Amino acid sequence: MGRAPCCDKTNVKKGPWSPEEDAKLKAYIENFGTGNNWIALPQKIGLKRCGKSCRLRWLNYLRPNIKHGGFSEEEDNIICSLYISIGSRWSIIAAQLPGRTDNDIKNYWNTRLKKKLLGKRKQAHMNRLLVGNQDPKGKSDVEDNSYPASLSNSALERLQLHIQLQSLQNTFSFYTNPALWPKLNPLQEKMIQQSLQYLNQNPNSRMQHVQTSSPTLGEEQKGNIFEKSPMNYFKVDDLDNSVYSPIAFNAASSLAEAFPVQKKDTEEQVSTFQAELDDFFNDKGTGFLPQEGQIADFDCVKEMDVTKESMIWWSHELETNSASSSSWDSTSLLYQSQAMYQDCMLGYKSQ
DNA sequence: AAGGTGAGCAACCGCATGTTC
DNA sequence: TGAACATGCGGTTGCTCACCT
């Protein structure tokens, strides 16, 4: 048995509202309020409209202090920032912008802001390609310190781009809101998170994927290692010395399975790995889906005691958390995400 | 001038959640 | 406690208008 319709569909008017209808609705609500019953309201005032339609019309157009169009730069920033952080939660975004409605913001985003933002990304990408092509020495960007393609300093920036692009595509950002992480591939998320954290703490570092025949690492390296991995690890060089990163050592072995590199680190292999890693983070090309055994190899997963059941539970928790707008402070999130957005945009401007 | 196309936007639809009885 | 109903929300649709050919 389906839900009973909220009104008699055959006896209600659809389509644009006439000025007379607007006037009737506005006058009634201003005088008597909605009476907390939108369904009954149209009958009371003799409108052949669905109650939901009346509500929408009032909220989006007739209620006082509604602003239409003319979004300011500041409003653009707020919308973009929040969208990157929380996705298409238009009502929450609208709550940060007095006088704006969720519908208005949604339309504005879909028709203009999204294009504007993606246009900047595209432009930045094109700029990079142009710079690479114009290099007179014909160096690959692996060799060129200004454009290192291995997971170097720019990896941070690139990972951020991945995250933000994925946020745009998936309407979530696990970056600023851990409660939202599981919506994406948790392995990718945790690895990115760990990588970002480490690279943030070690701004001079370069990160490479390294495979070694040595089953263990030297004593001098142990202090920098969370956990040994017999064959694969991420090697992080900063300018002063080489350290071995606490980044996803167990992930490295699983990654190595996904992206086998047979010999020790040559620039070419690092470059290849880099490209493959790109694909990995982009969910394309390799189509890497970890098997159960592989999942257990990720230290991020170990922390979570992952089983199929817990993943399901985790997923459910996410849905619950993300569905409840009162479960987190959207204002603090706004400041947090605005800073991220500003960083991102500054990054584009500097290119 | 007429037809095609795409952008912008108002409104609708269906689902999820909240509330009431 | 659960069914019925009301409300809120986000995705989608379809209309209008401006621009292009």
Coordinates of C-alpha atoms in Angstrom, one line a residue, chain A residues 4-5 11 29 35 78 82 95 115 130 148 156 166 168 178 203-204 231 243 288 294 301 308 317 329 333 338:
Chain A
A4 CA -2.0 8.5 0.5
P5 CA -1.7 11.6 -1.7
N11 CA -8.3 19.1 -8.5
I29 CA -0.5 34.0 6.2
G35 CA -1.9 27.5 11.4
I78 CA 30.4 30.7 1.7
L82 CA 30.1 24.7 2.6
A95 CA 20.8 29.0 7.0
K115 CA 30.8 26.0 -13.6
L130 CA 51.3 24.3 -20.8
P148 CA 57.5 17.1 -9.2
L156 CA 49.8 17.7 -0.9
Q166 CA 35.9 14.1 -5.3
L168 CA 32.4 18.1 -5.8
P178 CA 35.6 12.8 9.4
P203 CA 56.7 20.5 4.3
N204 CA 60.0 19.7 2.7
M231 CA 58.9 -5.4 0.9
V243 CA 63.1 9.4 6.6
F288 CA 41.3 -1.6 -7.6
Q294 CA 44.1 -6.7 1.5
V301 CA 41.5 -0.5 8.7
K308 CA 31.9 -6.8 6.7
E317 CA 26.4 5.5 11.2
D329 CA 28.0 22.7 14.4
L333 CA 32.4 24.0 10.0
Q338 CA 36.1 28.6 4.3

